[in-house]
Amino acid sequence: MSTGTVTKPSAAPKGGGRRKLTLPWIMLIVAAGLLLFSLVRVVSGADDLTSVGQVSGALQLAVPIGLAGLGGLWAERAGVVNIGLEGMMVLGTWFGAWAGYQWGPWVGVLLGLLGGALGGLLHAIITVTFNVNHIVSGVAINILAVGFTQYLSNFTFAEAEGGSSKQSPRIDQITKITIPGLSDWLQDLQQKHWFLISDLAGILGGLVTNLSLLTIVALLLIPATWWLLWRTAFGLRLRSCGENPVAAESLGVNVYKYKYIAVTVSGALAGLGGAFLAIVATGIYQEGQTGGRGYIGLAAMIFGNWMPGGMALGAGLFGFTDSLKLRGGAENVHALLLLVALLLVIAALWQLYKKKYVAGVVAAAFSVGFFLWYGLTDEVPSQFVDAAPYITTLLVLALSAQRLRMPKADGLPYQKGQGK
């Protein structure tokens, strides 16, 4: 006869494990963040922090990073590290622009996606079939993609009207949509600069104003990836290749096939991000326009703990800080000093509550430093403004490192039949 003690198998181990954030807690955290942001806007007077234009610009800057991060997630969930995302984005920008100015933007999107997929396939052949170190292969692809596109530009764009060896002719824009009535109403509400209400109106307004159809496709890929990888048998098999490929093989999973699929899809998503840069963000291909976004997408994926939702938040954070730099410059970034100071106060209180006194005192000391920096200056150096997105990425990764859990077999060599 069983006893009541066996009914508690799901209890967290003593002193270990983190509770998974539920939807109500996530919504509460988002609401608290919005309140804090609104407070900073009101105190600093930087009204552009949550304007419709700011949010719309942040979304456009976040999409290429998010697509690269999503590509990295596919590859690493199957156990393959994809440092070559940057090179695959470069291929996407070039092929997207090459096809886009000749046959239209949607053909450019398709060719950009295929260009990135070819880079992913090459990475899969090198790492899965020939078992080459994943980092070495990724770096080689990055170098190869830059040289290859520079070579192609010399006898394609250089000879085209309106082009040169470093840029393509102008590409037609993909249709952008704005919800009439709602967009204007939200913009009017945001311009009243009311506490919280105007901030919420600015965020919602940015999501319904001048929204490219390709942006909508990119946003839909996030829940689609979550459903495919976490709610289907295909996704379970793919993720098992990144956790324990030997065990997966013993259960009849063709590990090589799933790794090939994952890395090729990874390259296609990165290529789509590159095509977005060339066709939607700028309307033209320019040499070096990816600007390290493939690496930043990888950082966003790590920040998101190899999950689509967390990756999207990381991409959004970088896109937002990058948009602040482009739109408001020193004034908006100066307001962020106050936000960082307040966040450090919260962190200090939390660490003291958990009786981690050293960490609490350090956080408090830094918060005082940021308060003084904000109070004693009216603007920040231009170099700091330019570096703000990258500094944000480093800080977020440093602060989130303790809660990360990568797939167990990520980056490890695997050969068919090695478990026998």
PDB file of N, CA and C in Angstrom, residues 208-271:
ATOM      1  N   VAL A 208       2.024  49.271 -34.879  1.00  0.00           N
ATOM      2  CA  VAL A 208       0.969  49.338 -35.906  1.00  0.00           C
ATOM      3  C   VAL A 208       1.226  50.458 -36.916  1.00  0.00           C
ATOM      4  N   THR A 209       2.443  51.014 -36.909  1.00  0.00           N
ATOM      5  CA  THR A 209       2.764  52.133 -37.799  1.00  0.00           C
ATOM      6  C   THR A 209       3.951  51.774 -38.696  1.00  0.00           C
ATOM      7  N   ASN A 210       3.778  51.931 -40.018  1.00  0.00           N
ATOM      8  CA  ASN A 210       4.846  51.658 -40.996  1.00  0.00           C
ATOM      9  C   ASN A 210       5.505  50.303 -40.769  1.00  0.00           C
ATOM     10  N   LEU A 211       4.680  49.281 -40.644  1.00  0.00           N
ATOM     11  CA  LEU A 211       5.171  47.933 -40.365  1.00  0.00           C
ATOM     12  C   LEU A 211       5.329  47.171 -41.672  1.00  0.00           C
ATOM     13  N   SER A 212       6.560  46.780 -41.989  1.00  0.00           N
ATOM     14  CA  SER A 212       6.811  46.024 -43.217  1.00  0.00           C
ATOM     15  C   SER A 212       6.202  44.631 -43.112  1.00  0.00           C
ATOM     16  N   LEU A 213       5.712  44.131 -44.241  1.00  0.00           N
ATOM     17  CA  LEU A 213       5.156  42.773 -44.254  1.00  0.00           C
ATOM     18  C   LEU A 213       6.214  41.743 -43.882  1.00  0.00           C
ATOM     19  N   LEU A 214       7.474  42.000 -44.242  1.00  0.00           N
ATOM     20  CA  LEU A 214       8.545  41.070 -43.882  1.00  0.00           C
ATOM     21  C   LEU A 214       8.794  41.094 -42.378  1.00  0.00           C
ATOM     22  N   THR A 215       8.558  42.238 -41.726  1.00  0.00           N
ATOM     23  CA  THR A 215       8.668  42.309 -40.269  1.00  0.00           C
ATOM     24  C   THR A 215       7.632  41.400 -39.614  1.00  0.00           C
ATOM     25  N   ILE A 216       6.423  41.402 -40.156  1.00  0.00           N
ATOM     26  CA  ILE A 216       5.369  40.532 -39.617  1.00  0.00           C
ATOM     27  C   ILE A 216       5.760  39.066 -39.772  1.00  0.00           C
ATOM     28  N   VAL A 217       6.307  38.715 -40.936  1.00  0.00           N
ATOM     29  CA  VAL A 217       6.767  37.336 -41.160  1.00  0.00           C
ATOM     30  C   VAL A 217       7.835  36.962 -40.138  1.00  0.00           C
ATOM     31  N   ALA A 218       8.792  37.863 -39.909  1.00  0.00           N
ATOM     32  CA  ALA A 218       9.874  37.599 -38.962  1.00  0.00           C
ATOM     33  C   ALA A 218       9.336  37.406 -37.545  1.00  0.00           C
ATOM     34  N   LEU A 219       8.382  38.228 -37.151  1.00  0.00           N
ATOM     35  CA  LEU A 219       7.800  38.101 -35.814  1.00  0.00           C
ATOM     36  C   LEU A 219       7.052  36.779 -35.655  1.00  0.00           C
ATOM     37  N   LEU A 220       6.372  36.343 -36.702  1.00  0.00           N
ATOM     38  CA  LEU A 220       5.630  35.083 -36.637  1.00  0.00           C
ATOM     39  C   LEU A 220       6.552  33.871 -36.555  1.00  0.00           C
ATOM     40  N   LEU A 221       7.786  34.021 -37.042  1.00  0.00           N
ATOM     41  CA  LEU A 221       8.736  32.908 -36.988  1.00  0.00           C
ATOM     42  C   LEU A 221       9.126  32.544 -35.554  1.00  0.00           C
ATOM     43  N   ILE A 222       8.987  33.479 -34.624  1.00  0.00           N
ATOM     44  CA  ILE A 222       9.362  33.204 -33.226  1.00  0.00           C
ATOM     45  C   ILE A 222       8.407  32.199 -32.590  1.00  0.00           C
ATOM     46  N   PRO A 223       7.069  32.458 -32.570  1.00  0.00           N
ATOM     47  CA  PRO A 223       6.177  31.422 -32.023  1.00  0.00           C
ATOM     48  C   PRO A 223       6.167  30.154 -32.869  1.00  0.00           C
ATOM     49  N   ALA A 224       6.379  30.288 -34.188  1.00  0.00           N
ATOM     50  CA  ALA A 224       6.417  29.099 -35.041  1.00  0.00           C
ATOM     51  C   ALA A 224       7.581  28.192 -34.652  1.00  0.00           C
ATOM     52  N   THR A 225       8.736  28.789 -34.364  1.00  0.00           N
ATOM     53  CA  THR A 225       9.895  28.004 -33.930  1.00  0.00           C
ATOM     54  C   THR A 225       9.626  27.325 -32.597  1.00  0.00           C
ATOM     55  N   TRP A 226       9.030  28.079 -31.669  1.00  0.00           N
ATOM     56  CA  TRP A 226       8.708  27.484 -30.358  1.00  0.00           C
ATOM     57  C   TRP A 226       7.780  26.285 -30.525  1.00  0.00           C
ATOM     58  N   TRP A 227       6.728  26.442 -31.331  1.00  0.00           N
ATOM     59  CA  TRP A 227       5.778  25.345 -31.512  1.00  0.00           C
ATOM     60  C   TRP A 227       6.440  24.149 -32.186  1.00  0.00           C
ATOM     61  N   LEU A 228       7.239  24.410 -33.197  1.00  0.00           N
ATOM     62  CA  LEU A 228       7.842  23.322 -33.962  1.00  0.00           C
ATOM     63  C   LEU A 228       8.864  22.547 -33.135  1.00  0.00           C
ATOM     64  N   LEU A 229       9.670  23.258 -32.349  1.00  0.00           N
ATOM     65  CA  LEU A 229      10.737  22.587 -31.591  1.00  0.00           C
ATOM     66  C   LEU A 229      10.276  22.024 -30.256  1.00  0.00           C
ATOM     67  N   TRP A 230       9.214  22.580 -29.676  1.00  0.00           N
ATOM     68  CA  TRP A 230       8.795  22.135 -28.340  1.00  0.00           C
ATOM     69  C   TRP A 230       7.428  21.460 -28.299  1.00  0.00           C
ATOM     70  N   ARG A 231       6.724  21.421 -29.421  1.00  0.00           N
ATOM     71  CA  ARG A 231       5.388  20.836 -29.412  1.00  0.00           C
ATOM     72  C   ARG A 231       5.174  19.792 -30.507  1.00  0.00           C
ATOM     73  N   THR A 232       6.232  19.376 -31.179  1.00  0.00           N
ATOM     74  CA  THR A 232       6.102  18.356 -32.219  1.00  0.00           C
ATOM     75  C   THR A 232       7.142  17.255 -32.012  1.00  0.00           C
ATOM     76  N   ALA A 233       6.853  16.089 -32.595  1.00  0.00           N
ATOM     77  CA  ALA A 233       7.804  14.974 -32.517  1.00  0.00           C
ATOM     78  C   ALA A 233       9.107  15.325 -33.241  1.00  0.00           C
ATOM     79  N   PHE A 234       8.984  16.061 -34.353  1.00  0.00           N
ATOM     80  CA  PHE A 234      10.177  16.504 -35.083  1.00  0.00           C
ATOM     81  C   PHE A 234      11.082  17.334 -34.172  1.00  0.00           C
ATOM     82  N   GLY A 235      10.495  18.276 -33.448  1.00  0.00           N
ATOM     83  CA  GLY A 235      11.280  19.122 -32.553  1.00  0.00           C
ATOM     84  C   GLY A 235      11.914  18.345 -31.428  1.00  0.00           C
ATOM     85  N   LEU A 236      11.198  17.362 -30.894  1.00  0.00           N
ATOM     86  CA  LEU A 236      11.755  16.539 -29.812  1.00  0.00           C
ATOM     87  C   LEU A 236      12.977  15.770 -30.296  1.00  0.00           C
ATOM     88  N   ARG A 237      12.885  15.218 -31.500  1.00  0.00           N
ATOM     89  CA  ARG A 237      14.037  14.483 -32.046  1.00  0.00           C
ATOM     90  C   ARG A 237      15.212  15.423 -32.301  1.00  0.00           C
ATOM     91  N   LEU A 238      14.923  16.601 -32.844  1.00  0.00           N
ATOM     92  CA  LEU A 238      15.996  17.554 -33.125  1.00  0.00           C
ATOM     93  C   LEU A 238      16.696  17.990 -31.840  1.00  0.00           C
ATOM     94  N   ARG A 239      15.926  18.301 -30.816  1.00  0.00           N
ATOM     95  CA  ARG A 239      16.528  18.740 -29.553  1.00  0.00           C
ATOM     96  C   ARG A 239      17.281  17.608 -28.857  1.00  0.00           C
ATOM     97  N   SER A 240      16.815  16.377 -29.072  1.00  0.00           N
ATOM     98  CA  SER A 240      17.526  15.245 -28.461  1.00  0.00           C
ATOM     99  C   SER A 240      18.925  15.103 -29.054  1.00  0.00           C
ATOM    100  N   CYS A 241      19.111  15.536 -30.320  1.00  0.00           N
ATOM    101  CA  CYS A 241      20.443  15.480 -30.935  1.00  0.00           C
ATOM    102  C   CYS A 241      21.396  16.468 -30.273  1.00  0.00           C
ATOM    103  N   GLY A 242      20.868  17.530 -29.676  1.00  0.00           N
ATOM    104  CA  GLY A 242      21.709  18.497 -28.981  1.00  0.00           C
ATOM    105  C   GLY A 242      21.906  18.175 -27.517  1.00  0.00           C
ATOM    106  N   GLU A 243      21.085  17.295 -26.978  1.00  0.00           N
ATOM    107  CA  GLU A 243      21.218  16.918 -25.572  1.00  0.00           C
ATOM    108  C   GLU A 243      22.030  15.638 -25.405  1.00  0.00           C
ATOM    109  N   ASN A 244      21.671  14.596 -26.162  1.00  0.00           N
ATOM    110  CA  ASN A 244      22.382  13.314 -26.066  1.00  0.00           C
ATOM    111  C   ASN A 244      22.227  12.574 -27.385  1.00  0.00           C
ATOM    112  N   PRO A 245      23.097  12.845 -28.351  1.00  0.00           N
ATOM    113  CA  PRO A 245      22.943  12.222 -29.676  1.00  0.00           C
ATOM    114  C   PRO A 245      23.096  10.708 -29.658  1.00  0.00           C
ATOM    115  N   VAL A 246      23.904  10.188 -28.748  1.00  0.00           N
ATOM    116  CA  VAL A 246      24.085   8.727 -28.665  1.00  0.00           C
ATOM    117  C   VAL A 246      22.779   8.063 -28.259  1.00  0.00           C
ATOM    118  N   ALA A 247      22.123   8.627 -27.238  1.00  0.00           N
ATOM    119  CA  ALA A 247      20.832   8.082 -26.806  1.00  0.00           C
ATOM    120  C   ALA A 247      19.783   8.242 -27.898  1.00  0.00           C
ATOM    121  N   ALA A 248      19.812   9.393 -28.601  1.00  0.00           N
ATOM    122  CA  ALA A 248      18.862   9.611 -29.690  1.00  0.00           C
ATOM    123  C   ALA A 248      19.054   8.573 -30.793  1.00  0.00           C
ATOM    124  N   GLU A 249      20.308   8.281 -31.117  1.00  0.00           N
ATOM    125  CA  GLU A 249      20.590   7.285 -32.156  1.00  0.00           C
ATOM    126  C   GLU A 249      20.108   5.903 -31.733  1.00  0.00           C
ATOM    127  N   SER A 250      20.262   5.584 -30.452  1.00  0.00           N
ATOM    128  CA  SER A 250      19.835   4.273 -29.957  1.00  0.00           C
ATOM    129  C   SER A 250      18.319   4.100 -30.059  1.00  0.00           C
ATOM    130  N   LEU A 251      17.581   5.213 -30.125  1.00  0.00           N
ATOM    131  CA  LEU A 251      16.126   5.172 -30.259  1.00  0.00           C
ATOM    132  C   LEU A 251      15.668   5.296 -31.703  1.00  0.00           C
ATOM    133  N   GLY A 252      16.616   5.238 -32.625  1.00  0.00           N
ATOM    134  CA  GLY A 252      16.280   5.231 -34.035  1.00  0.00           C
ATOM    135  C   GLY A 252      16.278   6.584 -34.716  1.00  0.00           C
ATOM    136  N   VAL A 253      16.764   7.630 -34.044  1.00  0.00           N
ATOM    137  CA  VAL A 253      16.806   8.968 -34.637  1.00  0.00           C
ATOM    138  C   VAL A 253      18.032   9.075 -35.554  1.00  0.00           C
ATOM    139  N   ASN A 254      17.829   9.552 -36.754  1.00  0.00           N
ATOM    140  CA  ASN A 254      18.939   9.790 -37.680  1.00  0.00           C
ATOM    141  C   ASN A 254      19.586  11.125 -37.302  1.00  0.00           C
ATOM    142  N   VAL A 255      20.595  11.074 -36.458  1.00  0.00           N
ATOM    143  CA  VAL A 255      21.182  12.284 -35.889  1.00  0.00           C
ATOM    144  C   VAL A 255      21.772  13.178 -36.965  1.00  0.00           C
ATOM    145  N   TYR A 256      22.452  12.582 -37.938  1.00  0.00           N
ATOM    146  CA  TYR A 256      23.051  13.379 -39.011  1.00  0.00           C
ATOM    147  C   TYR A 256      21.979  14.173 -39.765  1.00  0.00           C
ATOM    148  N   LYS A 257      20.868  13.509 -40.073  1.00  0.00           N
ATOM    149  CA  LYS A 257      19.802  14.175 -40.824  1.00  0.00           C
ATOM    150  C   LYS A 257      19.274  15.394 -40.072  1.00  0.00           C
ATOM    151  N   TYR A 258      19.025  15.231 -38.781  1.00  0.00           N
ATOM    152  CA  TYR A 258      18.459  16.336 -38.013  1.00  0.00           C
ATOM    153  C   TYR A 258      19.463  17.463 -37.820  1.00  0.00           C
ATOM    154  N   LYS A 259      20.730  17.127 -37.680  1.00  0.00           N
ATOM    155  CA  LYS A 259      21.749  18.173 -37.588  1.00  0.00           C
ATOM    156  C   LYS A 259      21.843  18.953 -38.901  1.00  0.00           C
ATOM    157  N   TYR A 260      21.790  18.246 -40.019  1.00  0.00           N
ATOM    158  CA  TYR A 260      21.829  18.910 -41.322  1.00  0.00           C
ATOM    159  C   TYR A 260      20.630  19.845 -41.489  1.00  0.00           C
ATOM    160  N   ILE A 261      19.453  19.349 -41.135  1.00  0.00           N
ATOM    161  CA  ILE A 261      18.244  20.177 -41.268  1.00  0.00           C
ATOM    162  C   ILE A 261      18.380  21.428 -40.405  1.00  0.00           C
ATOM    163  N   ALA A 262      18.789  21.248 -39.150  1.00  0.00           N
ATOM    164  CA  ALA A 262      18.867  22.370 -38.202  1.00  0.00           C
ATOM    165  C   ALA A 262      19.863  23.425 -38.657  1.00  0.00           C
ATOM    166  N   VAL A 263      21.043  23.011 -39.106  1.00  0.00           N
ATOM    167  CA  VAL A 263      22.079  23.972 -39.478  1.00  0.00           C
ATOM    168  C   VAL A 263      21.719  24.666 -40.795  1.00  0.00           C
ATOM    169  N   THR A 264      21.086  23.958 -41.706  1.00  0.00           N
ATOM    170  CA  THR A 264      20.648  24.588 -42.958  1.00  0.00           C
ATOM    171  C   THR A 264      19.547  25.613 -42.685  1.00  0.00           C
ATOM    172  N   VAL A 265      18.592  25.260 -41.831  1.00  0.00           N
ATOM    173  CA  VAL A 265      17.552  26.223 -41.441  1.00  0.00           C
ATOM    174  C   VAL A 265      18.179  27.407 -40.716  1.00  0.00           C
ATOM    175  N   SER A 266      19.188  27.135 -39.892  1.00  0.00           N
ATOM    176  CA  SER A 266      19.903  28.199 -39.189  1.00  0.00           C
ATOM    177  C   SER A 266      20.488  29.200 -40.182  1.00  0.00           C
ATOM    178  N   GLY A 267      21.150  28.695 -41.220  1.00  0.00           N
ATOM    179  CA  GLY A 267      21.716  29.576 -42.226  1.00  0.00           C
ATOM    180  C   GLY A 267      20.648  30.333 -42.995  1.00  0.00           C
ATOM    181  N   ALA A 268      19.515  29.667 -43.280  1.00  0.00           N
ATOM    182  CA  ALA A 268      18.423  30.324 -44.003  1.00  0.00           C
ATOM    183  C   ALA A 268      17.856  31.492 -43.197  1.00  0.00           C
ATOM    184  N   LEU A 269      17.687  31.305 -41.890  1.00  0.00           N
ATOM    185  CA  LEU A 269      17.162  32.377 -41.044  1.00  0.00           C
ATOM    186  C   LEU A 269      18.143  33.545 -40.972  1.00  0.00           C
ATOM    187  N   ALA A 270      19.435  33.231 -40.858  1.00  0.00           N
ATOM    188  CA  ALA A 270      20.437  34.300 -40.858  1.00  0.00           C
ATOM    189  C   ALA A 270      20.441  35.027 -42.202  1.00  0.00           C
ATOM    190  N   GLY A 271      20.312  34.266 -43.305  1.00  0.00           N
ATOM    191  CA  GLY A 271      20.237  34.880 -44.625  1.00  0.00           C
ATOM    192  C   GLY A 271      19.010  35.763 -44.768  1.00  0.00           C
TER     193      GLY A 271
END
